[in-house]
CSV table of C-alpha atoms and ligand atoms in Angstrom, one decimal:
chain,number,residue,atom,x,y,z
A,1,MET,CA,0.0,0.0,0.0
A,2,THR,CA,2.7,2.5,1.1
A,3,ILE,CA,4.8,1.7,-2.0
A,4,HIS,CA,1.7,2.1,-4.2
A,5,ARG,CA,0.9,5.4,-2.7
A,6,ARG,CA,4.4,6.6,-3.1
A,7,GLY,CA,4.3,5.5,-6.7
A,8,LEU,CA,1.2,7.4,-7.3
A,9,LEU,CA,2.7,10.5,-5.8
A,10,LEU,CA,5.8,10.1,-7.9
A,11,GLY,CA,3.6,9.7,-10.9
A,12,ALA,CA,1.7,12.8,-10.1
A,13,ALA,CA,4.9,14.8,-9.5
A,14,ALA,CA,6.3,13.6,-12.9
A,15,ALA,CA,3.1,14.7,-14.6
A,16,PHE,CA,3.5,18.1,-13.1
A,17,ALA,CA,7.1,18.3,-14.2
A,18,MET,CA,6.2,17.6,-17.8
A,19,PRO,CA,6.2,20.6,-20.0
A,20,MET,CA,2.6,21.7,-20.2
A,21,PRO,CA,2.1,24.1,-23.1
A,22,SER,CA,0.1,27.0,-22.0
A,23,ARG,CA,-0.5,30.4,-23.5
A,24,SER,CA,1.8,32.1,-21.1
A,25,GLU,CA,4.7,29.7,-22.0
A,26,THR,CA,4.3,29.8,-25.7
A,27,ALA,CA,3.3,33.4,-26.3
A,28,PRO,CA,6.3,35.7,-26.7
A,29,ARG,CA,6.7,38.5,-24.3
A,30,ALA,CA,4.7,41.6,-25.2
A,31,LEU,CA,6.1,44.9,-26.4
A,32,VAL,CA,3.2,47.3,-26.2
A,33,ALA,CA,3.2,50.5,-28.2
A,34,ARG,CA,1.0,52.9,-26.4
A,35,PRO,CA,0.6,56.5,-25.4
A,36,GLY,CA,2.3,57.5,-22.2
A,37,LYS,CA,3.8,60.5,-20.3
A,38,ALA,CA,7.4,61.5,-19.6
A,39,GLN,CA,9.1,64.3,-17.7
A,40,LEU,CA,11.2,65.5,-20.7
A,41,ALA,CA,11.4,69.2,-19.9
A,42,PRO,CA,13.2,70.4,-16.8
A,43,GLU,CA,11.4,70.3,-13.4
A,44,GLY,CA,8.6,72.8,-13.1
A,45,TYR,CA,7.3,72.1,-16.6
A,46,PRO,CA,4.4,69.7,-17.1
A,47,GLU,CA,4.9,66.1,-18.3
A,48,THR,CA,4.9,65.5,-22.0
A,49,ASP,CA,2.4,63.2,-23.7
A,50,ILE,CA,4.5,60.7,-25.7
A,51,TRP,CA,4.0,57.5,-27.7
A,52,GLY,CA,6.3,54.8,-26.4
A,53,PHE,CA,7.0,51.2,-26.1
A,54,GLU,CA,5.4,50.2,-22.8
A,55,GLY,CA,4.3,53.8,-22.7
A,56,GLN,CA,7.9,55.0,-22.0
A,57,ALA,CA,10.4,57.1,-24.0
A,58,PRO,CA,12.8,55.5,-24.4
A,59,GLY,CA,11.1,52.2,-24.3
A,60,PRO,CA,12.4,49.3,-22.2
A,61,LEU,CA,16.0,48.4,-22.6
A,62,LEU,CA,16.1,45.0,-24.3
A,63,ARG,CA,19.1,42.8,-23.5
A,64,ALA,CA,20.1,39.4,-24.8
A,65,ARG,CA,23.2,37.3,-25.3
A,66,GLN,CA,24.9,37.1,-28.6
A,67,GLY,CA,23.5,34.1,-30.5
A,68,ALA,CA,20.2,34.2,-28.6
A,69,ARG,CA,16.8,34.5,-30.2
A,70,LEU,CA,14.7,37.6,-29.4
A,71,GLN,CA,11.0,37.3,-29.4
A,72,ARG,CA,8.5,40.0,-28.8
A,73,ARG,CA,4.8,40.3,-29.6
A,74,LEU,CA,4.2,43.9,-30.7
A,75,MET,CA,0.8,44.9,-29.4
A,76,ASN,CA,-0.4,48.1,-31.0
A,77,GLU,CA,-2.4,50.2,-28.5
A,78,LEU,CA,-1.7,53.4,-30.4
A,79,PRO,CA,-4.4,55.3,-32.4
A,80,VAL,CA,-2.4,54.6,-35.6
A,81,PRO,CA,-0.8,51.7,-37.4
A,82,THR,CA,2.8,50.9,-36.5
A,83,SER,CA,5.7,48.4,-36.9
A,84,VAL,CA,9.1,47.8,-35.3
A,85,HIS,CA,12.5,48.0,-37.0
A,86,TRP,CA,15.5,46.4,-35.2
A,87,HIS,CA,18.1,48.9,-36.3
A,88,GLY,CA,21.5,47.4,-37.1
A,89,ILE,CA,20.6,43.7,-36.5
A,90,ARG,CA,21.6,41.4,-39.4
A,91,ILE,CA,18.0,40.1,-39.3
A,92,ASP,CA,15.7,37.8,-41.3
A,93,ASN,CA,14.2,40.1,-43.9
A,94,ALA,CA,10.6,39.3,-42.8
A,95,MET,CA,11.4,40.6,-39.3
A,96,ASP,CA,12.8,43.9,-40.5
A,97,GLY,CA,9.7,45.9,-39.6
A,98,VAL,CA,9.5,48.1,-42.7
A,99,ALA,CA,5.8,48.8,-43.3
A,100,GLY,CA,5.0,48.4,-47.0
A,101,LEU,CA,8.2,46.5,-47.8
A,102,THR,CA,8.8,43.6,-45.4
A,103,GLN,CA,5.4,43.5,-43.6
A,104,ALA,CA,2.1,45.3,-43.5
A,105,SER,CA,1.8,47.8,-40.7
A,106,VAL,CA,0.1,46.6,-37.6
A,107,ALA,CA,-3.4,48.2,-37.2
A,108,PRO,CA,-4.5,49.6,-33.8
A,109,GLY,CA,-5.6,46.7,-31.6
A,110,GLU,CA,-3.6,44.2,-33.7
A,111,THR,CA,-0.4,42.3,-32.9
A,112,PHE,CA,2.7,41.1,-34.8
A,113,ASP,CA,5.1,38.5,-33.5
A,114,TYR,CA,8.8,39.4,-34.0
A,115,ALA,CA,11.3,36.5,-33.6
A,116,PHE,CA,14.9,36.6,-34.8
A,117,ASP,CA,18.4,35.6,-34.0
A,118,LEU,CA,21.1,38.0,-32.8
A,119,PRO,CA,24.2,37.1,-34.7
A,120,ASP,CA,26.3,40.1,-33.5
A,121,ALA,CA,27.1,41.5,-30.1
A,122,GLY,CA,26.9,45.3,-29.7
A,123,THR,CA,24.7,48.4,-29.2
A,124,TYR,CA,21.6,48.4,-31.4
A,125,TRP,CA,18.2,50.0,-31.1
A,126,TYR,CA,14.7,49.5,-32.1
A,127,HIS,CA,12.2,52.0,-33.4
A,128,ALA,CA,8.9,52.4,-35.2
A,129,HIS,CA,9.1,52.1,-38.9
A,130,THR,CA,5.7,53.3,-40.0
A,131,ASN,CA,5.6,57.1,-40.5
A,132,SER,CA,8.9,57.1,-38.6
A,133,TYR,CA,9.3,60.9,-39.0
A,134,GLU,CA,6.3,61.2,-36.6
A,135,GLN,CA,6.4,58.0,-34.6
A,136,VAL,CA,10.1,58.1,-33.7
A,137,ALA,CA,9.8,61.8,-32.9
A,138,ARG,CA,6.9,61.0,-30.5
A,139,GLY,CA,9.2,58.5,-28.6
A,140,LEU,CA,8.7,55.1,-30.2
A,141,TYR,CA,12.2,53.7,-29.7
A,142,GLY,CA,14.5,51.9,-27.2
A,143,ALA,CA,17.9,50.4,-26.9
A,144,LEU,CA,18.7,46.8,-27.8
A,145,ILE,CA,21.9,45.5,-26.3
A,146,VAL,CA,23.4,42.2,-27.4
A,147,GLU,CA,26.1,41.1,-24.9
A,148,GLU,CA,29.4,39.6,-25.8
A,149,PRO,CA,29.9,36.1,-24.4
A,150,GLU,CA,32.6,37.6,-22.3
A,151,ALA,CA,32.0,41.2,-21.2
A,152,PRO,CA,35.0,43.6,-21.2
A,153,ASP,CA,36.5,44.4,-17.9
A,154,VAL,CA,34.6,47.5,-16.7
A,155,ASP,CA,33.1,48.4,-13.4
A,156,ARG,CA,29.7,49.0,-15.0
A,157,GLU,CA,28.0,50.2,-18.1
A,158,GLU,CA,25.5,52.9,-19.0
A,159,THR,CA,23.3,52.9,-22.1
A,160,LEU,CA,22.6,56.5,-23.0
A,161,ILE,CA,20.0,57.3,-25.7
A,162,LEU,CA,20.0,60.9,-26.7
A,163,ASP,CA,17.0,62.5,-28.4
A,164,ASP,CA,16.1,66.0,-29.7
A,165,TRP,CA,12.5,66.9,-29.0
A,166,ARG,CA,10.4,69.8,-30.4
A,167,LEU,CA,8.3,70.9,-27.4
A,168,ASP,CA,6.0,73.8,-26.9
A,169,HIS,CA,7.7,76.4,-24.7
A,170,GLU,CA,4.9,76.6,-22.2
A,171,THR,CA,2.9,73.3,-22.2
A,172,ALA,CA,6.0,71.1,-22.9
A,173,GLN,CA,3.8,69.1,-25.4
A,174,ILE,CA,5.3,67.7,-28.6
A,175,SER,CA,4.8,70.1,-31.4
A,176,GLY,CA,2.3,68.5,-33.8
A,177,ASP,CA,3.8,70.0,-37.0
A,178,PHE,CA,5.1,66.8,-38.4
A,179,GLY,CA,5.9,67.1,-42.0
A,180,ALA,CA,6.2,70.8,-41.9
A,181,TRP,CA,7.4,72.1,-45.3
A,182,HIS,CA,10.5,73.7,-43.8
A,183,ASP,CA,11.6,70.5,-42.0
A,184,LEU,CA,11.0,68.4,-45.1
A,185,SER,CA,13.0,70.6,-47.4
A,186,HIS,CA,15.8,71.8,-45.0
A,187,ALA,CA,17.7,70.0,-42.3
A,188,GLY,CA,14.8,67.9,-41.0
A,189,ARG,CA,12.9,68.2,-37.8
A,190,MET,CA,15.2,69.9,-35.4
A,191,GLY,CA,14.1,70.1,-31.8
A,192,ASN,CA,14.6,72.5,-28.9
A,193,ILE,CA,15.4,70.2,-26.0
A,194,ILE,CA,17.9,67.4,-25.9
A,195,THR,CA,17.3,64.5,-23.5
A,196,THR,CA,19.3,61.5,-22.4
A,197,ASN,CA,17.2,58.5,-21.5
A,198,GLY,CA,14.3,60.8,-21.4
A,199,SER,CA,15.8,63.2,-18.9
A,200,PHE,CA,16.8,66.8,-19.4
A,201,ILE,CA,19.9,66.1,-17.3
A,202,LEU,CA,20.7,62.6,-16.2
A,203,GLN,CA,22.2,62.7,-12.7
A,204,ARG,CA,24.6,59.9,-11.8
A,205,ALA,CA,27.4,59.1,-9.4
A,206,ALA,CA,30.8,57.7,-10.1
A,207,ARG,CA,34.2,57.3,-8.5
A,208,THR,CA,37.7,58.4,-9.6
A,209,ASN,CA,39.4,55.8,-11.7
A,210,GLU,CA,36.2,53.9,-12.1
A,211,ARG,CA,36.0,52.4,-15.6
A,212,LEU,CA,32.7,52.7,-17.4
A,213,ARG,CA,31.4,51.4,-20.7
A,214,LEU,CA,29.1,54.0,-22.3
A,215,ARG,CA,26.8,53.0,-25.1
A,216,LEU,CA,25.7,56.1,-26.9
A,217,ILE,CA,22.7,56.0,-29.2
A,218,ASN,CA,21.4,59.0,-31.2
A,219,ALA,CA,17.6,58.6,-31.6
A,220,ALA,CA,17.1,62.2,-32.8
A,221,SER,CA,15.0,62.6,-36.0
A,222,ALA,CA,17.5,64.9,-37.6
A,223,ARG,CA,20.2,66.4,-35.3
A,224,VAL,CA,23.8,65.4,-35.7
A,225,LEU,CA,25.1,65.5,-32.1
A,226,THR,CA,28.4,67.1,-31.2
A,227,LEU,CA,29.4,65.6,-27.9
A,228,SER,CA,32.2,65.9,-25.5
A,229,LEU,CA,33.5,64.2,-22.3
A,230,ALA,CA,34.7,66.1,-19.3
A,231,GLY,CA,36.4,64.4,-16.4
A,232,LEU,CA,36.3,61.2,-18.4
A,233,GLU,CA,39.0,59.9,-20.7
A,234,GLY,CA,38.9,56.8,-22.8
A,235,TRP,CA,38.5,55.0,-26.1
A,236,VAL,CA,36.0,54.5,-28.8
A,237,MET,CA,35.5,50.7,-28.8
A,238,ALA,CA,32.7,50.2,-31.4
A,239,LEU,CA,30.6,52.0,-34.0
A,240,ASP,CA,27.1,51.1,-34.9
A,241,GLY,CA,27.4,48.0,-32.8
A,242,MET,CA,30.5,46.7,-34.5
A,243,PRO,CA,33.8,46.5,-32.5
A,244,LEU,CA,36.7,48.4,-33.9
A,245,ALA,CA,39.8,46.3,-34.6
A,246,ARG,CA,41.7,48.6,-32.3
A,247,PRO,CA,40.3,51.0,-29.7
A,248,ILE,CA,40.8,54.6,-30.7
A,249,ALA,CA,41.5,57.3,-28.1
A,250,ALA,CA,38.3,59.4,-27.8
A,251,GLN,CA,38.7,62.8,-29.3
A,252,ASP,CA,37.7,66.1,-27.7
A,253,THR,CA,34.5,66.1,-29.7
A,254,LEU,CA,32.5,63.1,-30.8
A,255,LEU,CA,30.1,63.3,-33.7
A,256,LEU,CA,27.1,61.1,-33.6
A,257,ALA,CA,24.6,61.3,-36.5
A,258,PRO,CA,21.0,60.2,-36.2
A,259,ALA,CA,20.7,56.5,-35.7
A,260,GLN,CA,24.5,56.0,-35.1
A,261,ARG,CA,25.8,54.4,-32.0
A,262,MET,CA,29.2,54.6,-30.3
A,263,ASP,CA,30.6,52.4,-27.6
A,264,LEU,CA,33.1,54.0,-25.3
A,265,ILE,CA,35.2,52.7,-22.5
A,266,VAL,CA,36.1,55.6,-20.2
A,267,ASP,CA,38.0,56.1,-17.0
A,268,VAL,CA,36.8,58.7,-14.5
A,269,THR,CA,39.6,61.3,-14.2
A,270,ALA,CA,37.6,63.8,-12.2
A,271,ALA,CA,38.4,64.0,-8.5
A,272,GLU,CA,36.1,63.6,-5.5
A,273,GLY,CA,33.8,66.5,-5.2
A,274,GLU,CA,34.0,67.3,-8.9
A,275,THR,CA,31.5,66.4,-11.6
A,276,ALA,CA,32.2,64.5,-14.8
A,277,HIS,CA,30.0,65.2,-17.8
A,278,LEU,CA,28.8,64.0,-21.1
A,279,ALA,CA,28.1,67.4,-22.8
A,280,TYR,CA,26.3,68.4,-25.9
A,281,MET,CA,27.3,71.5,-28.0
A,282,ASP,CA,24.4,73.6,-29.3
A,283,ASP,CA,24.3,75.6,-32.6
A,284,ASP,CA,25.9,78.6,-30.8
A,285,GLY,CA,28.9,76.6,-29.7
A,286,LYS,CA,27.7,76.4,-26.0
A,287,TRP,CA,28.2,73.2,-24.1
A,288,TRP,CA,25.3,71.7,-22.1
A,289,SER,CA,25.6,68.8,-19.6
A,290,GLN,CA,23.5,65.8,-20.7
A,291,VAL,CA,24.8,63.4,-18.1
A,292,ALA,CA,26.4,64.6,-14.9
A,293,TRP,CA,28.4,62.1,-12.7
A,294,ASP,CA,29.0,63.5,-9.2
A,295,ILE,CA,32.3,62.0,-8.0
A,296,THR,CA,31.7,60.5,-4.6
A,297,GLY,CA,35.0,58.8,-3.9
A,298,SER,CA,37.8,56.8,-5.5
A,299,ALA,CA,37.5,53.3,-7.0
A,300,ALA,CA,41.3,52.7,-7.4
A,301,SER,CA,44.5,54.6,-6.7
A,302,LYS,CA,45.5,54.7,-10.4
A,303,PRO,CA,43.9,54.2,-13.8
A,304,ARG,CA,44.0,50.8,-15.5
A,305,PRO,CA,46.0,50.0,-18.6
A,306,ALA,CA,44.2,50.6,-21.9
A,307,PRO,CA,41.6,48.1,-22.8
A,308,GLY,CA,42.0,45.5,-25.6
A,309,ALA,CA,39.6,45.4,-28.5
A,310,LEU,CA,36.1,44.0,-28.1
A,311,PRO,CA,35.8,40.5,-29.5
A,312,PRO,CA,35.0,40.7,-33.3
A,313,ASN,CA,31.6,39.7,-34.6
A,314,PRO,CA,31.4,36.9,-37.1
A,315,ARG,CA,31.2,38.7,-40.4
A,316,GLN,CA,34.1,41.1,-40.6
A,317,ALA,CA,35.6,41.0,-44.1
A,318,VAL,CA,34.4,42.8,-47.2
A,319,PRO,CA,36.5,40.9,-49.8
A,320,GLY,CA,36.8,41.7,-53.5
A,321,VAL,CA,36.2,45.4,-53.2
A,322,ALA,CA,38.7,46.2,-56.0
A,323,GLY,CA,36.7,44.3,-58.6
A,324,ALA,CA,33.2,44.9,-57.2
A,325,ARG,CA,30.3,46.4,-59.1
A,326,THR,CA,29.8,50.1,-58.3
A,327,VAL,CA,26.5,51.8,-58.2
A,328,THR,CA,26.3,55.5,-58.0
A,329,LEU,CA,23.6,57.2,-55.9
A,330,VAL,CA,23.3,60.9,-56.5
A,331,MET,CA,21.4,62.8,-53.8
A,332,GLU,CA,19.7,65.9,-55.1
A,333,GLY,CA,17.0,68.4,-53.9
A,334,GLY,CA,16.1,70.2,-50.8
A,335,ALA,CA,16.0,74.0,-50.3
A,336,MET,CA,18.8,75.8,-52.2
A,337,GLY,CA,19.3,72.6,-54.2
A,338,ARG,CA,19.6,72.1,-58.0
A,339,LEU,CA,16.7,69.7,-58.5
A,340,GLN,CA,14.3,70.9,-61.2
A,341,ALA,CA,12.3,67.7,-61.9
A,342,ALA,CA,12.2,64.1,-60.8
A,343,THR,CA,10.2,60.9,-61.1
A,344,TYR,CA,7.6,60.4,-58.4
A,345,GLY,CA,5.1,57.6,-58.4
A,346,GLY,CA,6.0,56.8,-62.0
A,347,LYS,CA,5.4,60.4,-63.2
A,348,ARG,CA,7.9,63.1,-64.1
A,349,LEU,CA,7.2,66.2,-62.0
A,350,ALA,CA,8.7,69.6,-61.7
A,351,PHE,CA,10.2,70.6,-58.4
A,352,ARG,CA,7.2,72.8,-57.6
A,353,GLU,CA,4.8,69.9,-58.2
A,354,LEU,CA,6.9,67.7,-56.0
A,355,ALA,CA,6.9,70.3,-53.3
A,356,GLU,CA,3.1,70.4,-53.4
A,357,ARG,CA,3.1,66.7,-52.6
A,358,GLY,CA,5.6,67.2,-49.7
A,359,GLN,CA,8.4,65.7,-51.7
A,360,PHE,CA,11.8,67.5,-52.0
A,361,TRP,CA,14.6,65.0,-52.5
A,362,ALA,CA,15.6,62.5,-55.2
A,363,PHE,CA,18.1,59.7,-55.5
A,364,ASN,CA,19.2,59.3,-59.1
A,365,GLY,CA,16.2,61.4,-60.2
A,366,THR,CA,13.7,59.3,-58.4
A,367,VAL,CA,11.7,60.5,-55.4
A,368,GLY,CA,10.8,58.0,-52.7
A,369,ARG,CA,10.8,54.2,-52.8
A,370,ALA,CA,10.0,53.1,-56.4
A,371,ASP,CA,8.8,49.6,-57.5
A,372,ALA,CA,12.3,48.9,-58.8
A,373,PRO,CA,15.2,48.7,-56.4
A,374,LEU,CA,18.3,50.8,-56.7
A,375,VAL,CA,20.2,47.6,-57.4
A,376,LYS,CA,19.6,43.9,-57.5
A,377,ALA,CA,22.5,42.0,-56.0
A,378,ALA,CA,23.4,38.4,-56.3
A,379,LEU,CA,23.5,36.6,-53.0
A,380,GLY,CA,27.1,36.9,-51.7
A,381,GLU,CA,28.1,39.6,-54.2
A,382,THR,CA,30.3,42.5,-53.0
A,383,LEU,CA,28.7,45.8,-54.0
A,384,ARG,CA,30.1,49.3,-53.9
A,385,ILE,CA,27.8,52.3,-53.6
A,386,ARG,CA,29.2,55.7,-54.4
A,387,ILE,CA,27.1,58.3,-52.6
A,388,VAL,CA,27.2,61.8,-54.1
A,389,ASN,CA,25.7,64.5,-51.9
A,390,ASP,CA,24.7,67.2,-54.4
A,391,THR,CA,22.7,69.0,-51.8
A,392,VAL,CA,23.6,71.6,-49.2
A,393,PHE,CA,22.6,69.5,-46.2
A,394,PRO,CA,24.2,66.5,-44.4
A,395,HIS,CA,22.5,63.1,-44.7
A,396,ALA,CA,22.9,60.0,-42.6
A,397,MET,CA,22.5,57.1,-44.9
A,398,HIS,CA,21.4,53.9,-43.3
A,399,LEU,CA,21.5,50.4,-44.9
A,400,HIS,CA,19.1,47.8,-43.5
A,401,GLY,CA,20.1,44.2,-43.0
A,402,MET,CA,23.9,44.4,-43.6
A,403,HIS,CA,26.8,46.5,-42.3
A,404,PHE,CA,29.2,48.1,-44.8
A,405,ARG,CA,32.6,49.6,-44.7
A,406,GLU,CA,33.6,52.9,-46.2
A,407,VAL,CA,36.1,52.7,-49.1
A,408,MET,CA,38.5,55.4,-48.0
A,409,LYS,CA,39.5,57.9,-50.7
A,410,ASP,CA,43.2,58.5,-50.2
A,411,SER,CA,44.1,54.9,-49.8
A,412,ASP,CA,42.6,51.6,-50.7
A,413,SER,CA,41.8,50.9,-47.1
A,414,LEU,CA,38.4,50.2,-45.7
A,415,GLY,CA,36.8,52.0,-42.8
A,416,PRO,CA,35.1,50.4,-39.8
A,417,LEU,CA,31.9,48.4,-40.2
A,418,ARG,CA,28.9,50.7,-39.9
A,419,ASP,CA,25.2,50.7,-40.7
A,420,THR,CA,24.8,54.5,-40.9
A,421,LEU,CA,27.1,56.9,-42.7
A,422,LEU,CA,27.1,60.7,-42.3
A,423,VAL,CA,27.6,62.3,-45.7
A,424,GLN,CA,28.2,66.0,-45.4
A,425,ARG,CA,27.0,68.6,-47.9
A,426,GLY,CA,28.9,68.4,-51.2
A,427,GLU,CA,30.7,65.2,-50.2
A,428,THR,CA,31.2,62.0,-52.2
A,429,ARG,CA,31.7,58.9,-50.1
A,430,GLU,CA,31.8,55.3,-51.1
A,431,ILE,CA,30.7,52.2,-49.2
A,432,ALA,CA,31.2,48.5,-49.9
A,433,PHE,CA,29.4,45.5,-48.4
A,434,VAL,CA,28.8,41.9,-49.0
A,435,ALA,CA,25.2,41.3,-50.0
A,436,ASP,CA,24.9,38.2,-48.0
A,437,ASN,CA,21.5,38.7,-46.4
A,438,PRO,CA,18.7,37.8,-48.8
A,439,GLY,CA,15.6,40.0,-49.1
A,440,ASP,CA,14.5,43.6,-49.7
A,441,TRP,CA,16.5,46.1,-47.7
A,442,LEU,CA,15.7,49.8,-47.3
A,443,PHE,CA,18.5,52.3,-47.9
A,444,HIS,CA,17.5,55.7,-46.7
A,445,CYS,CA,18.5,58.9,-45.0
A,446,HIS,CA,17.9,58.7,-41.3
A,447,MET,CA,17.0,62.4,-41.1
A,448,LEU,CA,13.5,61.0,-40.9
A,449,ALA,CA,11.8,64.0,-42.6
A,450,HIS,CA,14.2,63.6,-45.5
A,451,ALA,CA,13.3,59.9,-45.8
A,452,ALA,CA,9.6,60.8,-45.9
A,453,ALA,CA,10.2,63.6,-48.5
A,454,GLY,CA,12.0,61.4,-51.0
A,455,MET,CA,15.3,60.1,-49.6
A,456,THR,CA,14.3,56.4,-49.6
A,457,THR,CA,15.4,53.6,-51.9
A,458,TRP,CA,15.9,49.9,-51.5
A,459,ILE,CA,18.3,47.1,-52.5
A,460,LYS,CA,17.2,43.6,-53.5
A,461,VAL,CA,19.4,40.7,-52.5
A,462,ALA,CA,18.6,37.6,-54.4
A,463,ARG,CA,17.4,34.6,-52.3
A,464,SER,CA,19.8,32.2,-54.0
B,501,C2O,CU1,16.7,53.1,-38.1
B,501,C2O,CU2,15.0,52.4,-41.7
B,501,C2O,O1,15.8,52.8,-39.9
B,502,CU,CU1,18.9,63.5,-45.4
C-alpha cells in the first residue's frame, strides 16, 4: 500500500514536471506600443504626452546574449498603425519591420510576432518604422543591447540614448507640426530640447578611476550631435554596434549622426567633489551637460591599462572590393538645391509639383521608394555604392540588414563596419558591403523627414 501510494505520488509529480504548453509559456513577451507620459522638460514644466514602447520614452532596454533568439509580440495600442524595426541587426528580412516593404503595418488593436536571431554583439536599437518621422519623434524607440559572451573588464556600463524633441515652450507638449514644409526641405525636424534616457539632465554618481562602458545612441530625428566628455577619458570601442579592430582614443569632440551608435570605455579622471560630464554642443557653440556624474570617492588609486579590442563579430571581411560592381547614388534636392524635376510615383514632376506633394529630394532622379530597387545584388556579391551628396545638407545614410565599410579615398583601405554613414554637404563617399542577407532592404536617409520627403530607396538581394 505504502509503495503504491508513493508510486502514485511520484507519478503525479512527474506529470507536473512535464512541460505543459500554455498560453503564457508559448506566447512571446509583449512589447506594447501605447501613449504615455514623460518628464522630458526640466522640473517645473508639465509632463509631455508621448508615444512609447510600454508607454515610455525610451522604451524598455532589451538585453540578450549574442546568438540568442529575441521574441517580442508587438501589441499596438496606439491610435495609428505601426511596426518595429530592429536597427543594425543582421536580421531575417521578414522581421525587419518596414511597413509596406517587409510587412504590413500593424493596425490599432492588432499584434505582430517578431522573432529573430542575434548574430552580432553590440549596441543596437529598435524604433517604429511606419511614418517614422512622426512616430520616432513621439518617442517610439528603445535600446537593444546584445552582450558579448565575455564582457569587457569595466566596473559598470550605461546605455545613453539621446534625443532631440520639439516641445511647446509653455505646455511642454510635442509640437504636432510633423511634415512641416521647412523640416522636409531643409535639415529635417530639429528640436529645442535634448534629453538623455528621457531626462533633461541625467544625474549619476561615479568614483575616480572607475571604468565605465558608455553605449551612446542618437535617436534624434535629424540632429547630428556634437558631444564631449569632461572628467572622463577613454576610447571608442565600437561604432554602430560593431567593434573596432583597435580601440581609438576618444577625441575632444565626438560626432554622432541620427541612428548612429558609439561604444566608449572611459576612466573617470575627475576627483572627488568634482562632476564629470557628457556634454552636448548647441548651434551657438555652447556646451550643455547631458549626463552629470558626481564624483563620490575613489575606485582605485591609479587608472588601469588601456583596454584591448572587443571580440570581433562573425562577419568582418568585405572581400573583393577592388573588382566589385559600383552603383552611384546621387542625392539631389532640398532647399537651395539644384533639383528641377524628378520621377515620383512613375510620373515626371517639376520641383514645384513635387513640393506640393511634400516631396523634395531625389536619389538618381527618383523621389521615394519606387517599385524597382536601386540595385539587385546576387547573394554573396560584394557591392560598392558611391554616394554623391549634391545638396547643401548633411544626410545620414542607413542600410538595413547588412553592415558596410567605407572605401577610403586617399588609400585603398576600408573604414570600420557601420550601418549609418554621415555624408556632409557636397561630399562624395563610397561604401562597400557583402550582399549576404537575402531580401528587400531599405537604404535611406535617417534624417526622418528627408526619408519621408523622397530620400528612400531599396536594395534587393537575391534569395539564392
Ligand atoms: Cu533606423 Cu530604416 O531605420
Ligand atoms: Cu537627409
